[in-house]
Short mmCIF file of C-alpha atoms and ligand atoms in Angstrom, two decimals:
data_model
loop_
_atom_site.label_atom_id
_atom_site.label_comp_id
_atom_site.label_asym_id
_atom_site.label_seq_id
_atom_site.Cartn_x
_atom_site.Cartn_y
_atom_site.Cartn_z
CA MET I 30 -0.87 11.94 13.88
CA GLU I 31 -0.84 15.70 14.22
CA ILE I 32 2.18 17.30 12.51
CA ARG I 33 3.29 20.94 12.86
CA PHE I 34 6.36 22.66 11.51
CA VAL I 35 7.98 25.22 13.81
CA THR I 36 11.14 27.27 14.00
CA PRO I 37 13.98 25.71 16.11
CA GLU I 38 14.23 26.97 19.66
CA ALA I 39 16.82 25.92 22.21
CA ARG I 40 14.18 25.78 25.02
CA GLY I 41 11.11 23.67 24.95
CA ALA I 42 9.26 20.98 26.86
CA GLY I 43 8.84 17.20 26.82
CA ALA I 44 10.87 14.82 24.63
CA LEU I 45 13.13 16.12 21.87
CA ALA I 46 14.71 14.05 19.11
CA VAL I 47 17.72 15.68 17.52
CA VAL I 48 19.11 14.73 14.15
CA VAL I 49 22.85 14.27 14.43
CA GLY I 50 25.27 13.06 11.88
CA VAL I 51 26.73 9.57 12.36
CA ASP I 52 29.91 11.49 13.24
CA GLY I 53 28.02 13.13 16.01
CA GLY I 54 27.79 16.53 14.26
CA MET I 55 25.22 18.89 15.65
CA GLY I 56 23.60 22.04 14.40
CA ALA I 57 23.60 25.48 16.18
CA THR I 58 20.39 24.93 18.14
CA ALA I 59 21.49 21.41 19.21
CA ARG I 60 24.82 22.93 20.45
CA ALA I 61 22.93 25.54 22.39
CA ILE I 62 20.91 22.75 24.09
CA ASP I 63 24.13 20.93 24.78
CA GLU I 64 25.50 23.96 26.44
CA ALA I 65 22.42 24.51 28.51
CA SER I 66 22.74 20.90 29.63
CA GLY I 67 26.35 21.24 30.74
CA GLY I 68 27.72 19.36 27.74
CA LEU I 69 25.70 16.18 28.43
CA LEU I 70 24.74 15.65 24.74
CA ARG I 71 28.34 15.70 23.56
CA ARG I 72 29.37 13.37 26.35
CA ALA I 73 26.60 10.94 25.64
CA LEU I 74 27.64 10.83 22.01
CA GLU I 75 31.19 10.10 22.96
CA LEU I 76 30.24 7.40 25.40
CA ALA I 77 27.99 5.75 22.75
CA GLY I 78 31.15 5.54 20.50
CA LEU I 79 31.51 7.44 17.22
CA PRO I 80 30.70 6.91 14.47
CA LEU I 81 27.11 6.02 15.45
CA ASP I 82 25.21 3.36 13.52
CA ARG I 83 22.68 4.48 11.03
CA GLY I 84 19.42 5.24 12.80
CA GLN I 85 20.97 4.70 16.24
CA ILE I 86 19.33 6.54 19.13
CA VAL I 87 21.26 7.76 22.13
CA ASP I 88 19.04 8.64 25.09
CA VAL I 89 19.94 11.48 27.28
CA VAL I 90 18.09 12.81 30.35
CA VAL I 91 18.87 16.49 30.49
CA PRO I 92 18.72 18.78 33.59
CA ALA I 93 15.37 20.47 34.22
CA ALA I 94 17.08 23.78 33.70
CA ALA I 95 17.47 22.96 30.03
CA GLY I 96 13.70 22.83 29.53
CA TRP I 97 13.36 19.49 27.78
CA ASP I 98 12.81 16.32 29.76
CA ARG I 99 14.87 14.12 27.59
CA VAL I 100 16.77 14.20 24.28
CA LEU I 101 17.01 11.38 21.81
CA LEU I 102 20.09 11.89 19.76
CA TRP I 103 19.29 10.29 16.41
CA ALA I 104 21.95 9.42 13.88
CA VAL I 105 20.92 10.21 10.32
CA PRO I 106 23.73 9.73 7.69
CA THR I 107 24.26 12.48 5.11
CA PRO I 108 20.96 14.29 5.72
CA GLU I 109 21.73 16.78 2.95
CA VAL I 110 21.53 14.11 0.23
CA LEU I 111 19.99 10.92 1.75
CA PRO I 112 17.70 9.05 -0.76
CA VAL I 113 14.05 9.70 0.21
CA LYS I 114 13.23 6.01 0.65
CA ASP I 115 16.07 5.77 3.16
CA ALA I 116 14.74 8.78 4.94
CA VAL I 117 11.30 7.28 5.12
CA GLU I 118 12.74 4.02 6.58
CA LEU I 119 14.79 5.93 9.21
CA GLY I 120 11.67 8.00 10.05
CA ALA I 121 9.73 4.77 10.66
CA GLY I 122 12.52 3.75 13.03
CA LEU I 123 11.98 6.95 15.01
CA ALA I 124 8.31 6.11 15.37
CA THR I 125 9.21 2.67 16.65
CA ALA I 126 11.61 4.16 19.11
CA ALA I 127 8.99 6.63 20.30
CA LEU I 128 6.49 3.86 20.73
CA ALA I 129 8.97 1.80 22.79
CA ARG I 130 9.50 4.83 25.05
CA LYS I 131 5.72 5.35 25.34
CA LEU I 132 6.09 8.89 23.96
CA GLU I 133 2.85 10.41 22.69
CA ARG I 134 4.33 13.76 21.77
CA LEU I 135 7.72 14.46 20.30
CA THR I 136 9.59 17.47 18.93
CA LEU I 137 12.06 16.63 16.19
CA LEU I 138 14.90 19.09 15.54
CA VAL I 139 16.28 18.87 12.01
CA GLU I 140 18.74 21.61 11.27
CA ALA I 141 20.86 20.59 8.34
CA ALA I 142 18.82 18.26 6.16
CA GLY I 143 17.59 18.82 2.66
CA ASP I 144 13.88 19.54 2.46
CA ALA I 145 13.10 16.24 0.67
CA VAL I 146 15.01 14.44 3.35
CA THR I 147 13.10 16.14 6.21
CA LEU I 148 9.81 15.39 4.46
CA GLY I 149 10.92 11.77 4.05
CA LEU I 150 11.80 11.52 7.76
CA VAL I 151 8.47 12.90 8.77
CA GLU I 152 6.58 10.73 6.29
CA GLY I 153 8.30 7.62 7.63
CA THR I 154 7.43 8.62 11.25
CA ALA I 155 3.83 9.24 10.24
CA LEU I 156 3.58 5.97 8.26
CA ARG I 157 4.74 3.98 11.21
CA SER I 158 2.53 5.71 13.73
CA TYR I 159 -0.37 3.52 12.82
CA ARG I 160 -2.47 1.19 14.88
CA PHE I 161 -5.57 -0.79 13.92
CA ASP I 162 -7.70 -0.17 16.91
CA GLN I 163 -11.20 -0.88 15.73
CA PHE I 164 -11.56 -3.86 18.06
CA LYS I 165 -8.86 -3.10 20.67
CA PRO I 166 -8.74 0.57 21.52
CA ALA I 167 -5.52 1.82 23.13
CA LYS I 168 -6.01 1.47 26.92
CA THR I 169 -4.65 4.05 29.22
CA ASN I 170 -1.61 2.01 30.15
CA GLY I 171 -1.49 -0.13 27.06
CA ALA I 172 0.31 0.40 23.76
CA LYS I 173 0.11 4.01 22.73
CA LYS I 174 1.01 5.62 19.52
CA LEU I 175 2.82 8.83 18.74
CA ALA I 176 -0.02 11.36 18.38
CA ALA I 177 1.77 14.68 17.84
CA LEU I 178 5.01 15.57 16.14
CA ASN I 179 6.47 19.05 16.10
CA VAL I 180 9.09 19.35 13.49
CA ALA I 181 11.59 22.12 14.33
CA THR I 182 13.36 23.27 11.17
CA PRO I 183 14.77 26.43 9.77
CA HIS I 184 12.57 25.74 6.62
CA ALA I 185 9.34 25.54 8.58
CA VAL I 186 7.34 27.71 6.22
CA ALA I 187 8.38 25.84 3.02
CA LEU I 188 7.95 22.47 4.65
CA ALA I 189 4.53 23.22 6.07
CA ALA I 190 3.45 24.12 2.52
CA ALA I 191 4.94 20.96 1.09
CA TRP I 192 3.78 18.51 3.75
CA PRO I 193 0.06 18.24 2.85
CA ALA I 194 0.88 16.39 -0.40
CA ARG I 195 2.87 13.82 1.60
CA GLU I 196 0.28 13.64 4.32
CA ALA I 197 -2.27 12.71 1.61
CA VAL I 198 -0.12 9.70 0.69
CA VAL I 199 0.24 8.70 4.34
CA ALA I 200 -3.51 8.96 4.80
CA GLY I 201 -4.02 6.86 1.69
CA THR I 202 -1.67 4.27 2.95
CA HIS I 203 -3.36 4.17 6.34
CA LEU I 204 -6.79 3.80 4.60
CA ALA I 205 -5.53 0.87 2.62
CA ARG I 206 -4.19 -0.73 5.90
CA ASP I 207 -7.51 -0.21 7.61
CA LEU I 208 -9.39 -1.87 4.77
CA VAL I 209 -7.04 -4.85 4.73
CA ASN I 210 -7.05 -5.21 8.49
CA ARG I 211 -10.84 -5.19 8.84
CA PRO I 212 -11.99 -8.78 8.93
CA ALA I 213 -14.65 -9.92 6.47
CA ASN I 214 -17.48 -9.66 9.06
CA SER I 215 -16.65 -6.00 9.33
CA LEU I 216 -15.64 -5.24 5.71
CA ASP I 217 -18.06 -7.15 3.58
CA THR I 218 -18.68 -6.11 -0.03
CA ASP I 219 -21.42 -3.58 1.06
CA ALA I 220 -19.05 -2.01 3.54
CA PHE I 221 -16.31 -1.87 0.91
CA VAL I 222 -18.66 -0.04 -1.44
CA ALA I 223 -19.42 2.43 1.36
CA ALA I 224 -15.71 3.00 1.91
CA ALA I 225 -15.14 3.65 -1.83
CA LYS I 226 -18.04 6.08 -1.81
CA GLU I 227 -16.33 8.17 0.80
CA LEU I 228 -13.86 9.23 -1.93
CA THR I 229 -16.66 11.47 -3.30
CA SER I 230 -15.84 13.96 -0.50
CA LEU I 231 -12.41 14.45 -2.18
CA GLY I 232 -13.89 15.08 -5.59
CA VAL I 233 -13.75 11.48 -6.92
CA GLU I 234 -16.73 10.36 -8.96
CA VAL I 235 -17.81 6.93 -7.84
CA THR I 236 -20.17 4.66 -9.77
CA VAL I 237 -21.25 1.17 -8.65
CA LEU I 238 -22.32 -1.80 -10.80
CA ASP I 239 -24.49 -4.25 -8.85
CA ARG I 240 -25.25 -7.88 -9.67
CA ALA I 241 -28.05 -7.00 -12.11
CA ALA I 242 -25.89 -4.48 -13.97
CA MET I 243 -23.01 -6.86 -14.23
CA ALA I 244 -25.24 -9.66 -15.39
CA GLU I 245 -26.65 -7.32 -18.08
CA LEU I 246 -23.05 -6.62 -19.20
CA GLY I 247 -22.26 -10.31 -19.22
CA MET I 248 -19.65 -10.46 -16.43
CA GLY I 249 -20.11 -14.22 -16.03
CA ALA I 250 -16.60 -14.90 -14.69
CA LEU I 251 -16.90 -12.47 -11.79
CA LEU I 252 -20.55 -13.47 -11.05
CA GLY I 253 -19.53 -17.17 -11.02
CA VAL I 254 -17.15 -16.51 -8.17
CA ALA I 255 -19.78 -14.57 -6.31
CA GLN I 256 -22.61 -17.00 -6.54
CA GLY I 257 -21.59 -19.12 -3.53
CA SER I 258 -21.91 -16.15 -1.10
CA ARG I 259 -24.93 -14.37 0.22
CA MET I 260 -22.92 -11.20 -0.03
CA PRO I 261 -23.73 -9.23 -3.21
CA PRO I 262 -20.98 -8.63 -5.70
CA TYR I 263 -20.05 -5.19 -7.05
CA THR I 264 -17.77 -3.51 -9.50
CA VAL I 265 -16.88 0.03 -8.35
CA LEU I 266 -15.42 2.67 -10.73
CA MET I 267 -13.68 5.73 -9.23
CA HIS I 268 -12.79 8.56 -11.47
CA TRP I 269 -10.24 11.22 -10.56
CA ARG I 270 -10.08 13.88 -13.27
CA GLY I 271 -7.16 16.01 -12.14
CA ALA I 272 -5.62 16.73 -15.60
CA GLY I 273 -8.17 19.29 -16.52
CA ASP I 274 -8.75 17.85 -19.96
CA ASP I 275 -10.07 14.67 -21.45
CA ARG I 276 -6.77 12.88 -21.71
CA ALA I 277 -7.15 9.11 -21.63
CA PRO I 278 -6.81 7.91 -18.00
CA LEU I 279 -4.37 5.65 -16.27
CA ALA I 280 -6.49 2.73 -15.03
CA LEU I 281 -5.84 1.08 -11.73
CA VAL I 282 -7.67 -2.18 -11.27
CA GLY I 283 -7.95 -4.08 -8.02
CA LYS I 284 -8.78 -7.56 -6.83
CA GLY I 285 -11.35 -7.20 -4.03
CA VAL I 286 -12.15 -10.69 -2.71
CA VAL I 287 -13.26 -9.70 0.81
CA PHE I 288 -12.79 -13.31 1.94
CA ASP I 289 -11.21 -16.23 -0.03
CA SER I 290 -12.30 -19.58 1.44
CA GLY I 291 -11.27 -21.18 -1.83
CA GLY I 292 -14.90 -21.93 -2.60
CA LEU I 293 -15.68 -25.62 -3.17
CA SER I 294 -11.91 -26.11 -3.83
CA LEU I 295 -11.73 -25.25 -0.13
CA LYS I 296 -8.51 -24.07 1.43
CA PRO I 297 -7.10 -25.82 4.44
CA PRO I 298 -7.71 -23.97 7.74
CA LYS I 299 -4.20 -22.48 8.10
CA SER I 300 -4.25 -21.01 4.64
CA MET I 301 -7.62 -19.49 5.32
CA GLU I 302 -6.62 -17.63 8.50
CA THR I 303 -5.36 -14.58 6.65
CA MET I 304 -7.73 -14.60 3.68
CA LYS I 305 -9.48 -11.37 4.86
CA CYS I 306 -6.39 -9.81 3.07
CA ASP I 307 -7.56 -10.98 -0.35
CA MET I 308 -8.90 -7.60 -1.10
CA ALA I 309 -5.60 -5.88 -0.71
CA GLY I 310 -5.32 -5.02 -4.38
CA ALA I 311 -8.70 -3.16 -4.19
CA ALA I 312 -7.50 -1.48 -1.03
CA THR I 313 -4.34 -0.27 -2.70
CA VAL I 314 -6.49 1.18 -5.52
CA VAL I 315 -8.84 2.99 -3.10
CA GLY I 316 -5.90 4.19 -1.01
CA ALA I 317 -4.14 5.45 -4.07
CA LEU I 318 -7.16 7.31 -5.32
CA HIS I 319 -7.59 8.84 -1.85
CA ALA I 320 -3.96 10.06 -1.99
CA LEU I 321 -4.12 11.33 -5.54
CA ALA I 322 -7.37 13.24 -5.04
CA ARG I 323 -6.33 14.66 -1.70
CA ARG I 324 -3.08 15.99 -3.10
CA GLN I 325 -4.94 17.19 -6.25
CA ALA I 326 -2.71 15.19 -8.66
CA LYS I 327 -2.76 16.70 -12.16
CA ALA I 328 -3.66 13.41 -13.85
CA ASN I 329 -6.67 11.47 -14.93
CA VAL I 330 -6.85 8.21 -13.11
CA VAL I 331 -9.65 5.71 -12.97
CA GLY I 332 -9.83 3.06 -10.33
CA ALA I 333 -11.89 -0.13 -10.75
CA ILE I 334 -12.37 -2.85 -8.20
CA GLY I 335 -14.24 -6.14 -8.37
CA LEU I 336 -15.80 -7.00 -4.90
CA VAL I 337 -16.91 -10.49 -4.18
CA GLU I 338 -16.75 -13.10 -1.49
CA ASN I 339 -15.54 -16.60 -2.47
CA MET I 340 -17.54 -19.08 -0.45
CA PRO I 341 -18.64 -22.74 -0.70
CA SER I 342 -22.38 -23.42 -0.58
CA SER I 343 -25.08 -25.19 -2.51
CA THR I 344 -25.19 -22.25 -4.86
CA ALA I 345 -21.37 -22.11 -5.30
CA GLN I 346 -19.78 -22.65 -8.64
CA ARG I 347 -18.39 -26.16 -9.04
CA PRO I 348 -15.04 -27.33 -10.30
CA GLY I 349 -15.70 -28.13 -13.98
CA ASP I 350 -18.33 -25.41 -14.47
CA VAL I 351 -17.87 -23.32 -17.66
CA VAL I 352 -18.53 -19.62 -17.45
CA THR I 353 -18.72 -16.98 -20.17
CA SER I 354 -16.70 -13.80 -19.54
CA LEU I 355 -17.57 -10.27 -20.49
CA ALA I 356 -14.94 -10.50 -23.24
CA GLY I 357 -16.89 -13.47 -24.71
CA LYS I 358 -14.30 -16.04 -23.92
CA THR I 359 -15.53 -19.17 -22.17
CA ILE I 360 -13.53 -20.39 -19.12
CA GLU I 361 -13.51 -23.89 -17.61
CA VAL I 362 -13.22 -23.33 -13.84
CA LEU I 363 -11.24 -26.37 -12.67
CA ASN I 364 -10.21 -24.85 -9.31
CA THR I 365 -12.56 -22.38 -7.58
CA ASP I 366 -9.72 -21.18 -5.49
CA ALA I 367 -8.11 -19.62 -8.60
CA GLU I 368 -10.88 -17.00 -8.34
CA GLY I 369 -8.97 -13.71 -8.44
CA ARG I 370 -8.12 -14.08 -12.13
CA LEU I 371 -11.90 -14.69 -12.86
CA VAL I 372 -12.89 -11.48 -11.12
CA LEU I 373 -10.09 -9.52 -12.77
CA ALA I 374 -10.79 -10.95 -16.21
CA ASP I 375 -14.12 -9.26 -16.31
CA VAL I 376 -13.14 -5.99 -14.57
CA LEU I 377 -10.09 -5.65 -16.82
CA ALA I 378 -12.16 -6.26 -19.91
CA HIS I 379 -14.85 -3.80 -18.72
CA VAL I 380 -12.24 -1.05 -18.01
CA LYS I 381 -10.52 -1.64 -21.32
CA ALA I 382 -13.82 -1.36 -23.32
CA THR I 383 -15.40 1.59 -21.46
CA GLN I 384 -12.49 3.74 -20.25
CA LYS I 385 -10.02 3.47 -23.14
CA PRO I 386 -7.06 3.88 -20.75
CA GLN I 387 -3.60 4.92 -21.89
CA ALA I 388 -2.29 2.24 -19.59
CA MET I 389 -3.80 -0.35 -17.23
CA ILE I 390 -2.22 -1.71 -14.05
CA ASP I 391 -3.89 -4.30 -11.86
CA PHE I 392 -3.04 -5.02 -8.25
CA ALA I 393 -3.97 -8.43 -6.90
CA THR I 394 -3.18 -10.92 -4.10
CA LEU I 395 -3.32 -13.40 -6.95
CA THR I 396 -1.08 -16.34 -6.07
CA GLY I 397 0.72 -18.02 -3.20
CA ALA I 398 3.35 -18.86 -5.82
CA ILE I 399 4.63 -15.31 -5.88
CA ILE I 400 5.44 -15.70 -2.15
CA VAL I 401 7.40 -18.84 -2.95
CA ALA I 402 9.29 -17.06 -5.77
CA LEU I 403 10.04 -13.65 -4.16
CA GLY I 404 9.39 -13.92 -0.42
CA TYR I 405 8.31 -10.65 1.20
CA GLU I 406 11.07 -8.63 -0.43
CA HIS I 407 9.32 -7.53 -3.69
CA ALA I 408 5.94 -7.72 -5.33
CA GLY I 409 5.80 -9.56 -8.65
CA LEU I 410 5.58 -7.48 -11.85
CA PHE I 411 4.28 -8.87 -15.09
CA ALA I 412 3.91 -6.56 -18.15
CA ASN I 413 3.33 -6.61 -21.86
CA ASP I 414 5.07 -3.23 -22.23
CA ASP I 415 8.76 -2.57 -21.33
CA ASP I 416 8.25 1.23 -20.98
CA LEU I 417 5.38 0.78 -18.41
CA ALA I 418 7.40 -1.90 -16.60
CA ALA I 419 10.41 0.36 -16.36
CA LYS I 420 8.33 3.20 -14.96
CA LEU I 421 6.88 0.91 -12.33
CA LEU I 422 10.33 -0.52 -11.47
CA ASP I 423 11.67 3.04 -11.07
CA ALA I 424 8.78 4.09 -8.80
CA GLY I 425 9.45 1.01 -6.76
CA GLU I 426 13.10 1.88 -6.38
CA ALA I 427 12.29 5.40 -5.37
CA THR I 428 9.81 4.48 -2.73
CA GLY I 429 11.21 1.24 -1.43
CA GLU I 430 8.00 -0.58 -2.56
CA THR I 431 10.09 -2.64 -4.93
CA LEU I 432 8.99 -4.84 -7.74
CA TRP I 433 10.66 -7.77 -9.48
CA ARG I 434 9.83 -8.46 -13.09
CA MET I 435 8.57 -11.97 -13.84
CA PRO I 436 7.92 -13.65 -17.21
CA LEU I 437 4.94 -13.95 -19.42
CA GLY I 438 5.00 -16.00 -22.62
CA LYS I 439 3.50 -18.53 -24.97
CA GLY I 440 4.54 -21.54 -22.82
CA TYR I 441 2.51 -20.24 -19.89
CA THR I 442 -0.45 -19.30 -22.04
CA LYS I 443 -0.40 -22.77 -23.59
CA GLN I 444 -0.93 -24.35 -20.20
CA LEU I 445 -4.28 -22.63 -20.00
CA GLU I 446 -5.71 -24.48 -23.00
CA SER I 447 -8.93 -26.35 -22.24
CA PRO I 448 -10.49 -29.17 -24.34
CA ILE I 449 -14.03 -27.77 -23.86
CA ALA I 450 -13.68 -23.97 -23.39
CA ASP I 451 -11.51 -21.12 -24.64
CA LEU I 452 -9.29 -21.48 -21.59
CA LYS I 453 -9.20 -23.03 -18.15
CA ASN I 454 -8.26 -21.21 -14.97
CA ILE I 455 -5.30 -23.23 -13.76
CA GLY I 456 -2.06 -24.64 -15.25
CA LYS I 457 0.09 -27.56 -14.17
CA PRO I 458 0.59 -27.90 -10.39
CA GLY I 459 3.89 -26.69 -9.05
CA GLN I 460 4.91 -24.88 -12.21
CA ALA I 461 5.33 -21.10 -12.30
CA GLY I 462 1.95 -20.48 -10.64
CA ALA I 463 2.36 -16.71 -10.58
CA SER I 464 3.18 -16.57 -14.33
CA ILE I 465 0.21 -18.78 -15.03
CA GLY I 466 -2.09 -16.41 -13.18
CA ALA I 467 -0.65 -13.46 -15.00
CA ALA I 468 -0.96 -15.23 -18.41
CA PHE I 469 -4.60 -15.78 -17.67
CA LEU I 470 -5.16 -12.07 -17.08
CA GLU I 471 -3.19 -11.30 -20.26
CA ALA I 472 -5.85 -13.03 -22.27
CA PHE I 473 -8.37 -10.35 -21.24
CA VAL I 474 -6.41 -7.07 -21.51
CA GLY I 475 -6.41 -6.66 -25.27
CA ASP I 476 -3.61 -4.54 -26.75
CA GLY I 477 -2.17 -1.38 -25.07
CA PRO I 478 0.22 -1.11 -22.15
CA TRP I 479 -0.78 -3.37 -19.21
CA ALA I 480 0.96 -4.46 -16.04
CA HIS I 481 -0.07 -6.87 -13.37
CA VAL I 482 1.28 -6.54 -9.77
CA ASP I 483 1.00 -9.63 -7.57
CA LEU I 484 1.15 -8.30 -4.06
CA ALA I 485 0.09 -11.47 -2.27
CA ALA I 486 3.24 -11.21 -0.12
CA THR I 487 3.89 -7.50 0.33
CA SER I 488 0.37 -6.37 1.23
CA PHE I 489 0.02 -8.38 4.40
CA THR I 490 2.57 -9.55 6.98
CA GLU I 491 2.38 -11.53 10.17
CA SER I 492 5.74 -10.19 11.37
CA GLU I 493 6.55 -6.53 11.87
CA HIS I 494 7.60 -4.78 8.67
CA PRO I 495 9.95 -1.77 9.36
CA VAL I 496 7.71 0.75 7.61
CA GLY I 497 4.48 -1.19 7.01
CA GLY I 498 4.06 -2.66 10.53
CA ARG I 499 2.07 -5.81 11.04
CA GLY I 500 -1.05 -6.90 9.29
CA GLY I 501 -2.06 -4.82 6.25
CA THR I 502 0.87 -2.77 5.01
CA GLY I 503 -0.90 -0.46 2.56
CA TRP I 504 1.80 -1.53 0.11
CA GLY I 505 1.47 0.05 -3.34
CA VAL I 506 -0.15 3.40 -2.37
CA ARG I 507 3.24 5.18 -2.32
CA LEU I 508 4.30 3.33 -5.40
CA VAL I 509 1.33 4.51 -7.38
CA ASP I 510 1.65 8.05 -6.04
CA ARG I 511 5.24 8.08 -7.18
CA LEU I 512 4.44 6.57 -10.59
CA VAL I 513 1.71 9.14 -11.26
CA GLN I 514 3.98 12.00 -10.19
CA ASP I 515 6.91 10.89 -12.33
CA ALA I 516 5.14 9.53 -15.38
CA PHE I 517 1.51 10.64 -15.64
CA GLU I 518 1.40 14.25 -14.31
CA GLY I 519 2.15 17.44 -16.19
N1 BES D 614 -5.91 -15.38 -2.70
C1 BES D 614 -5.15 -16.47 -3.11
C2 BES D 614 -3.69 -16.20 -3.20
C3 BES D 614 -2.93 -15.84 -1.95
C4 BES D 614 -2.23 -16.78 -1.26
C5 BES D 614 -3.00 -14.52 -1.40
C6 BES D 614 -1.61 -16.48 -0.03
C7 BES D 614 -2.30 -14.25 -0.25
C8 BES D 614 -1.58 -15.19 0.41
C9 BES D 614 -5.59 -16.94 -4.50
O1 BES D 614 -6.95 -16.75 -4.78
C10 BES D 614 -5.34 -18.38 -4.57
O2 BES D 614 -6.04 -19.08 -3.86
N2 BES D 614 -4.54 -18.84 -5.50
C11 BES D 614 -4.24 -20.21 -5.61
C12 BES D 614 -4.19 -20.51 -7.09
C13 BES D 614 -4.18 -21.97 -7.45
C14 BES D 614 -5.43 -22.66 -7.06
C15 BES D 614 -3.89 -22.12 -8.91
C16 BES D 614 -2.88 -20.43 -4.94
O3 BES D 614 -2.00 -19.59 -4.97
O4 BES D 614 -2.73 -21.52 -4.40
MN1 MN D 615 -8.19 -18.31 -4.08
ZN1 ZN D 616 -7.85 -15.16 -3.73
#
């Protein structure tokens, strides 16, 4: 979407959205438009009944003499001090309303909002103006999307200067959505590597480990998952060095299973339908790196993603196979569908050993159990460090990409004991599956702050999410952006 910031004018053309208070309060420009329309705006507000609901839109057709075709009076509560995440959510509602009215261009008049609120409203509108149209381009009379937004504000100059940093985050979110939405026959592991390499144009250094390099390093856990597919596996490292020194980086690690059939522990058909989304953790990492690099974040951040396809075949790993991980620990693979933890075990250990990160956070669609525990409301957070956990929880609250802390502990670790290997990859059925997955990862992260975010629910939805839409949500890009801004920059 094309966004411009302009100075408010009473006369214009096309559709105009006007921010009004829930009490119907209007700014000076809005009052001038009301006057030019013979008081229609005021009357429409009164007919709608004051106070308006939060986010309510009152449609008014104004006389041709007023210039505008139509005015959408849009109720935004306390625009001076509204929390930014609420502004984002309201902004997304405006995009939905524009879509419902088939508007492709819109002017938004915001006269009395704080700058952070105005930016939040615009960010929400931009976030929600997304369509995945690789395979179904918008037809002339089909679903359209809002393509251009003129933001009319008395602070046009300051906001135009501040917007690009937010636009970077919107673009990173849309990139993550595109990656998740692409099916595995479009986004295979090679295509994912190509997408990651595009970050080089933003100043990110990208290095790729192929099968031979990973075999040399001893990444037997990741390679075991990959061996059933003809698609080659990769580990991709992405360095953003924005701190201007050699400070230890924040490491972001992502599960990138481009398709999860379950392997020989094959999933039933229904569960497999959405398993193109099993690379959403890696998509979040790539999207976040895109956002951070594009807004020139003053932090050192390294992204690392493990890319594999989990398939059944005569070369696939069997239940009962024992693999040796990069960390040297042997793993009895009792269920080939618990593959994400095998991939991450090696990538986490590699990052820990080679990058010496100040903190390490992994993002993974790791377990169906986290959906059972938390639904689609929060992602699951597991951490060995209260300070890192608190920072993540705060960033979640600030952005609306919320986390709920879940337990680790000896009891879960104990379930992973194997009679023939250092550990096995599953625990007891029906018992705290998300914590078991996290406890498995914990065995490979060593000491130092680490957090695991299970986004199996939040990264993909089959119903419409208010901000994220349908399909890939890009969940986590805004969270990481906020975390870096608040806790790792400056
Ligand atoms: N990719 C799945 C988890 C998943 C489920 C993601 C639903 C998104 C939506 C993961 O690899 C998996 O299959 N986990 C198993 C683990 C079990 C075999 C211990 C699960 O959750 O059933
Ligand atoms: Mn699986
Ligand atoms: Zn999986």
